[in-house]
Short mmCIF file of C-alpha atoms in Angstrom, two decimals:
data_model
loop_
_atom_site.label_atom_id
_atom_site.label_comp_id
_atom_site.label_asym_id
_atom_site.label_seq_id
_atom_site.Cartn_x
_atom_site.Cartn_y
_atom_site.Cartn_z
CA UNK A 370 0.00 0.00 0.00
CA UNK A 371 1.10 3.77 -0.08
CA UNK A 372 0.56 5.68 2.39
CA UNK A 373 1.98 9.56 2.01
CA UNK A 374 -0.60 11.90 1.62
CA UNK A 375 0.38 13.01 -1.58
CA UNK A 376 -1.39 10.39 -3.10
CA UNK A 377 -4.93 11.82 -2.32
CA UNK A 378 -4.04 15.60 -3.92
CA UNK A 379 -4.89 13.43 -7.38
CA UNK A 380 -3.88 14.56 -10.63
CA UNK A 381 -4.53 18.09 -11.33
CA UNK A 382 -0.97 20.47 -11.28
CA UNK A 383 -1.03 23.16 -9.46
CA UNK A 384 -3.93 25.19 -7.49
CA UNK A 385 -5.44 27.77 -9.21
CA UNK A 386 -8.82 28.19 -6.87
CA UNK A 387 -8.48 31.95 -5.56
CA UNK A 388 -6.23 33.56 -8.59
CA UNK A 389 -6.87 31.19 -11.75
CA UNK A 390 -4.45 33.45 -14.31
CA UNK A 391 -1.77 33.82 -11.72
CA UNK A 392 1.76 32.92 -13.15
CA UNK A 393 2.26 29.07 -13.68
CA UNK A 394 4.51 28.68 -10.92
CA UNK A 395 3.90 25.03 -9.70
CA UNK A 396 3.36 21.73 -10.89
CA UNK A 397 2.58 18.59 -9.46
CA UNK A 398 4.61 15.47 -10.91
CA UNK A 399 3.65 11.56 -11.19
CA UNK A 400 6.44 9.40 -8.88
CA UNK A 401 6.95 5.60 -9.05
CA UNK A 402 8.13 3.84 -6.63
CA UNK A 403 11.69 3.37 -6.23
CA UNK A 404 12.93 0.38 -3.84
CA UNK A 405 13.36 0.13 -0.38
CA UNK A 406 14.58 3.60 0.25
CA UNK A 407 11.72 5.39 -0.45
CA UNK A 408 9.89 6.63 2.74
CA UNK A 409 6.44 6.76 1.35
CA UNK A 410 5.52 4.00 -1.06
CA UNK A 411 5.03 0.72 0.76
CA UNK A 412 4.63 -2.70 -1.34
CA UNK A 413 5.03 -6.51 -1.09
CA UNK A 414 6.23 -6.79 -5.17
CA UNK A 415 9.33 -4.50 -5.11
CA UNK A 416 7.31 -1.42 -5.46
CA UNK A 417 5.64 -2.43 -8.74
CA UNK A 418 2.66 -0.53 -9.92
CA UNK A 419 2.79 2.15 -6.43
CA UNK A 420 2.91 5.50 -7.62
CA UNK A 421 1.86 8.78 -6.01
CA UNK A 422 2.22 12.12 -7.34
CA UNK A 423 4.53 15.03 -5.52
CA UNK A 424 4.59 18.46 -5.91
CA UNK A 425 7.72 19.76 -6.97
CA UNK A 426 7.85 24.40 -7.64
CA UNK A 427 10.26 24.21 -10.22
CA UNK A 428 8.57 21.25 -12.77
CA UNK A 429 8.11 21.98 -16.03
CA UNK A 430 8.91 24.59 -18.38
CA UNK A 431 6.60 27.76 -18.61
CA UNK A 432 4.67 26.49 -21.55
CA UNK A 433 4.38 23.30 -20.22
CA UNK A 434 2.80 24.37 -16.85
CA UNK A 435 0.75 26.77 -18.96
CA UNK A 436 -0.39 23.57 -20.96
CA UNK A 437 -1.50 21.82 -17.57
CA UNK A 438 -2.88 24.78 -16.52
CA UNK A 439 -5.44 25.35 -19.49
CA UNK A 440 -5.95 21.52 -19.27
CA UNK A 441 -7.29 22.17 -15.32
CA UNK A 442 -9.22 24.83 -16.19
CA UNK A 443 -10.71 23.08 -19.35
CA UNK A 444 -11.86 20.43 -16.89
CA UNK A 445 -13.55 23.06 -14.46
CA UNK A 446 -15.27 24.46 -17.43
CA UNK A 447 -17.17 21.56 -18.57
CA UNK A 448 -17.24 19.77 -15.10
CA UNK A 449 -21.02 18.78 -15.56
CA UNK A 450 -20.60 17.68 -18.91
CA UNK A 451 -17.75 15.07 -18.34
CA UNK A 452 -17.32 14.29 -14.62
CA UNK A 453 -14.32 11.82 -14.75
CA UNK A 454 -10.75 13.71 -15.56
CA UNK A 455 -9.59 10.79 -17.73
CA UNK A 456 -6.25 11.23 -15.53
CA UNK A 457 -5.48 14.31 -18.54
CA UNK A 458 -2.73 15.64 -16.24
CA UNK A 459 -0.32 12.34 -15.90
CA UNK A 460 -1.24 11.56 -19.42
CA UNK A 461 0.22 14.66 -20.54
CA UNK A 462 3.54 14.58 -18.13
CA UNK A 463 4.28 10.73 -19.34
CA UNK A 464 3.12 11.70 -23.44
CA UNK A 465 5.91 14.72 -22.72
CA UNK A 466 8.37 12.54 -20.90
CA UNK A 467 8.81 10.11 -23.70
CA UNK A 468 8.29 13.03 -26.82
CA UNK A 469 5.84 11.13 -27.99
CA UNK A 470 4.53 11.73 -31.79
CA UNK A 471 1.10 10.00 -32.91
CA UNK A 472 2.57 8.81 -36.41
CA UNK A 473 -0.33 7.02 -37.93
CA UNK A 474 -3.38 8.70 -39.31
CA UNK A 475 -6.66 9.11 -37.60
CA UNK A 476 -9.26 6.39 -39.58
CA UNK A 477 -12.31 8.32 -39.84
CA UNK A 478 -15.61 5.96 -41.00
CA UNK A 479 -18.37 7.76 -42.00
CA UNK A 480 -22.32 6.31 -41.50
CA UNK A 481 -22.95 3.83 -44.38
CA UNK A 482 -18.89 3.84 -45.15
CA UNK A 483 -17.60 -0.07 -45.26
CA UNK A 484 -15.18 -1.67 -42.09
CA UNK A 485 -12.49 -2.82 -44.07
CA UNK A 486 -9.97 -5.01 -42.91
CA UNK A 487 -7.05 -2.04 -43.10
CA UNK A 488 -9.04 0.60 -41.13
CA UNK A 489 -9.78 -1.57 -38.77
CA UNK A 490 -5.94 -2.53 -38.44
CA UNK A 491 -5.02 0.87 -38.42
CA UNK A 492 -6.88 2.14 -36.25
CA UNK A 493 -5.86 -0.66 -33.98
CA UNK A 494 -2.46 0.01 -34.20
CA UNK A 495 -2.65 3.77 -33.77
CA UNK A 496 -4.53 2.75 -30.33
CA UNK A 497 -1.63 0.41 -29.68
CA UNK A 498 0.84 3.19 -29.98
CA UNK A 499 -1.23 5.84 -27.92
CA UNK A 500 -1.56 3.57 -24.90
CA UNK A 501 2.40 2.23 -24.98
CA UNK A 502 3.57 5.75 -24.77
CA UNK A 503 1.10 6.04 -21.33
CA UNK A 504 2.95 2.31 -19.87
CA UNK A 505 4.38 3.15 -16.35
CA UNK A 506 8.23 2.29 -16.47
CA UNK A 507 6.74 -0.45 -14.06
CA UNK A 508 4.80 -1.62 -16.87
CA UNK A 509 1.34 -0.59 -15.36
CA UNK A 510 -1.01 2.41 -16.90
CA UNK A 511 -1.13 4.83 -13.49
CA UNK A 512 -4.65 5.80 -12.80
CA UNK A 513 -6.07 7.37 -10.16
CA UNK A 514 -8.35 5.64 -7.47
CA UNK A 515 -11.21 8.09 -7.33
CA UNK A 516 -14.94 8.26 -8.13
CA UNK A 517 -16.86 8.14 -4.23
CA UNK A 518 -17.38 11.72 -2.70
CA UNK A 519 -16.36 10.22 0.85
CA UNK A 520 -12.53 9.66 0.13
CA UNK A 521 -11.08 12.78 1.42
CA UNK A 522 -13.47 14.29 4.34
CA UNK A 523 -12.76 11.46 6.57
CA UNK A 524 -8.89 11.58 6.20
CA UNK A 525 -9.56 15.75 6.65
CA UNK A 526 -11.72 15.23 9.71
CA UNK A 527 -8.90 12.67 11.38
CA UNK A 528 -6.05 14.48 10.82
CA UNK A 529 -7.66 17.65 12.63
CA UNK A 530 -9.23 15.82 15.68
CA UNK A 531 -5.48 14.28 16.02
CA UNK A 532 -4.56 17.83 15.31
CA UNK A 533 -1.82 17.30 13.10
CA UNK A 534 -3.44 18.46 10.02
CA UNK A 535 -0.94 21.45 9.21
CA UNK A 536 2.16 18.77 9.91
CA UNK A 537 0.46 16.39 7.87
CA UNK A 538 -0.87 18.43 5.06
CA UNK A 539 0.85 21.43 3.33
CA UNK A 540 -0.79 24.41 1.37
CA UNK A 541 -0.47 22.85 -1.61
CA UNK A 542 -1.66 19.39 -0.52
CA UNK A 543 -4.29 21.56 0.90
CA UNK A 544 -5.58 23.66 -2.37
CA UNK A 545 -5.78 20.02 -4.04
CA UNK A 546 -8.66 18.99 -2.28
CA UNK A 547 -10.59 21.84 -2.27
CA UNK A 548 -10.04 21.79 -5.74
CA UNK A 549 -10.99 18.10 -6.03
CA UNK A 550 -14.40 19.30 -3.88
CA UNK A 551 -14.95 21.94 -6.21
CA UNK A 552 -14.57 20.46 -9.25
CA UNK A 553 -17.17 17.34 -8.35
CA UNK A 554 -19.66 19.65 -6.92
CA UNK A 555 -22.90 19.00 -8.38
CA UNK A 556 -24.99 22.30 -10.17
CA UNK A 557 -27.03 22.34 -7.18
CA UNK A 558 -24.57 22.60 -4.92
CA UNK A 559 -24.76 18.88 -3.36
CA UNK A 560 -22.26 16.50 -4.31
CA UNK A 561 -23.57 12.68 -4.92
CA UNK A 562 -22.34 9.47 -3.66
CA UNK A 563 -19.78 9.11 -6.66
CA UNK A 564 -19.04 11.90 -9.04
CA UNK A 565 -21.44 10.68 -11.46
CA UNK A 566 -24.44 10.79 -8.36
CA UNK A 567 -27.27 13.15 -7.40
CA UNK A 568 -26.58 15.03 -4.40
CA UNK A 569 -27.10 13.18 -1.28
CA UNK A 570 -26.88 14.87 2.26
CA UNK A 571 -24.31 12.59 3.50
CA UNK A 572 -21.92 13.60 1.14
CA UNK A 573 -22.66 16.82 0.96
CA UNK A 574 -22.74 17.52 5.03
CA UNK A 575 -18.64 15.92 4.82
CA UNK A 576 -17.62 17.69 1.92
CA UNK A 577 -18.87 20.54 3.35
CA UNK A 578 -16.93 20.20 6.64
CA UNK A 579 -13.86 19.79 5.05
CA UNK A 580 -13.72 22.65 3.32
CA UNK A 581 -14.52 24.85 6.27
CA UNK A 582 -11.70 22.01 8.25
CA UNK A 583 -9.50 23.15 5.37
CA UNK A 584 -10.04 27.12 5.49
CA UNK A 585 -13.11 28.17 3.68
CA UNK A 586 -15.61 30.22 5.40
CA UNK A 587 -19.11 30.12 5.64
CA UNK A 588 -19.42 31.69 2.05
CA UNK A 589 -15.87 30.74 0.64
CA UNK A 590 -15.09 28.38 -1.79
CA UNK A 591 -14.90 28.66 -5.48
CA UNK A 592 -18.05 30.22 -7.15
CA UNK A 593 -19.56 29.91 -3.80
CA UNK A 594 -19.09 26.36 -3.12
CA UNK A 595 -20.10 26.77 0.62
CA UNK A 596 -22.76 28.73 0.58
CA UNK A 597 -23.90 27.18 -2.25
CA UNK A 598 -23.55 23.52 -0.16
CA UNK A 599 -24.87 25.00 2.71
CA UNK A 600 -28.32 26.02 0.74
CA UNK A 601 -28.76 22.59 -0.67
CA UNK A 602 -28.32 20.84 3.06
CA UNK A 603 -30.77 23.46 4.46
CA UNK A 604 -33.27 23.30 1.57
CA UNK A 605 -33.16 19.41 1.75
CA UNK A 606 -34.19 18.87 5.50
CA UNK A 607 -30.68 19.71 7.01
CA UNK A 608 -27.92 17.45 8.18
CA UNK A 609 -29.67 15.12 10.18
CA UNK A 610 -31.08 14.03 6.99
CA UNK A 611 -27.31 12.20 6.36
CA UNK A 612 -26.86 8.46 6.80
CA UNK A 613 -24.66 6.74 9.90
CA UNK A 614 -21.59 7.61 8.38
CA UNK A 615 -22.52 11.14 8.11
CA UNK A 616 -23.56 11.42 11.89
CA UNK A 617 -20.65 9.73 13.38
CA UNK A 618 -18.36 11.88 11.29
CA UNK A 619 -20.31 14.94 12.71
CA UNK A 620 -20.83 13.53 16.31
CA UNK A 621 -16.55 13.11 16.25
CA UNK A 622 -16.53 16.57 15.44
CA UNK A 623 -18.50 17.73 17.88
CA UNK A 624 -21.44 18.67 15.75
CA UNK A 625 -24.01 16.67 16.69
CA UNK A 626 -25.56 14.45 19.55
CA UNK A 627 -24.26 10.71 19.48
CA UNK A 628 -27.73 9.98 20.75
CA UNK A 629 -29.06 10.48 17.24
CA UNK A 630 -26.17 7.73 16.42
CA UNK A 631 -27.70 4.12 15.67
CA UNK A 632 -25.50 1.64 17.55
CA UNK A 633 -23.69 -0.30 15.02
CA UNK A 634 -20.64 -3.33 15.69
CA UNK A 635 -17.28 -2.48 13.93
CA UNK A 636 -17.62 -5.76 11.84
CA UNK A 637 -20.06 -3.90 10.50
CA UNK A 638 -18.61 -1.15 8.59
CA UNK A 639 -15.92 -3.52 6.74
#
């Protein structure tokens, strides 16, 4: 497994939530693991197939930054049309990496147009070239393990009730998640179980916390995202409308009764 926290900031590059045309200054890099010395990636195969990603200031030339950059912001733009990120960012660090040129032609088949044998065997290999160029020096295709709307609120809420969030978790790991949050909240303000999901107050009430954990105020957030969040919980019953996993989160933090907790065994929840 792989346990630095790196590995939850996903697979955008660099934060650009409060100042989105400031100068591309920072970029966040794909890392395999390396062997037994490295501190963070933990495996029982030699490391195979680990990988996290690390933010490193100086990555990446400015046009290349500028590149992610317009590839984030892309993403935000059309963030209700296509919910998944198709890991764009790595793609375009490992396509870079190994300067790689798409040399066969696109096959384009029109309605009513004939499969032949040759399109079908171009097209094939042009596929077969794309995806080689995107093979991990492992031998793996990196992808992110994302989707459910409940990954990063509970890691938030632990590390500030053990109150090591700031040693855990830089600015920059920071901005990540809010801009994960931000870019999965739903047009009504809720976010769903899964990206794909209609808002659901469980969800919603955690993602919520964490970004006011992580330093948003009441009405902070990108294009409103709390207020906006806090309308939907209020205009859908409020936040003892969330399932168990909701309420214990919020009864940890001190936000609500455990008496409105349903006893439940551990065995339970795995």
């Amino acid at each position: 497994m792989y346990n630095d926290i790196a590995s939850t900031c996903r697979h955008f590059g660099f934060s650009t939530l409060r100042k989105p045309y400031k100068e591309f200054e920072e970029m966040w890099k794909i890392k395999y693991g390396t062997g037994a010395e490295d501190p963070y990636l933990f495996s029982t195969n030699n490391f195979l197939g680990r990988q996290i990603f690390e933010f490193d200031p100086t990555a990446g030339t400015p046009e290349e930054q500028a590149q992610v950059e317009e590839a984030r912001l892309n993403f935000y733009r059309n963030r209700h049309k296509v919910k998944p990120c198709s890991d764009h960012i790595w793609r375009l660090q490992m396509l870079r990496e190994k300067n790689f040129k798409q040399t066969i032609p696109k096959v384009k088949i029109e309605d009513g147009m004939e499969i032949t044998y040759e399109a079908a065997d171009a097209s094939m290999k042009r596929s077969i070239n794309f995806w080689s160029a995107l093979q991990s020096p492992h031998g793996h295709w990196p992808a992110q393990n994302a989707g459910v709307m409940f990954y990063i609120p509970p890691m938030v809420f632990c590390l500030y009730i053990s109150g090591t969030l700031d040693s855990v978790l830089n600015e920059h790991h920071k901005r990540e998640m809010l801009w994960y949050m931000y870019c999965h909240q739903n047009e009504d303000g809720g976010w769903g179980l899964h990206i794909e999901g209609p808002s659901m107050m469980m969800c919603t009430v955690q993602n919520y916390l964490a970004m006011r954990i992580l330093g948003e105020g009441p009405d902070g957030g990108l294009d409103n995202a709390c207020a906006r969040a806090r309308k939907w919980i209020l205009d859908n019953g409020g936040a003892m409308g969330s399932g168990s996993w909701g309420k214990t989160w919020m009864a940890i933090l001190g936000v609500y009764d455990w008496d409105g907790c349903n006893p439940m065994p551990p065995e339970f929840w795995f």
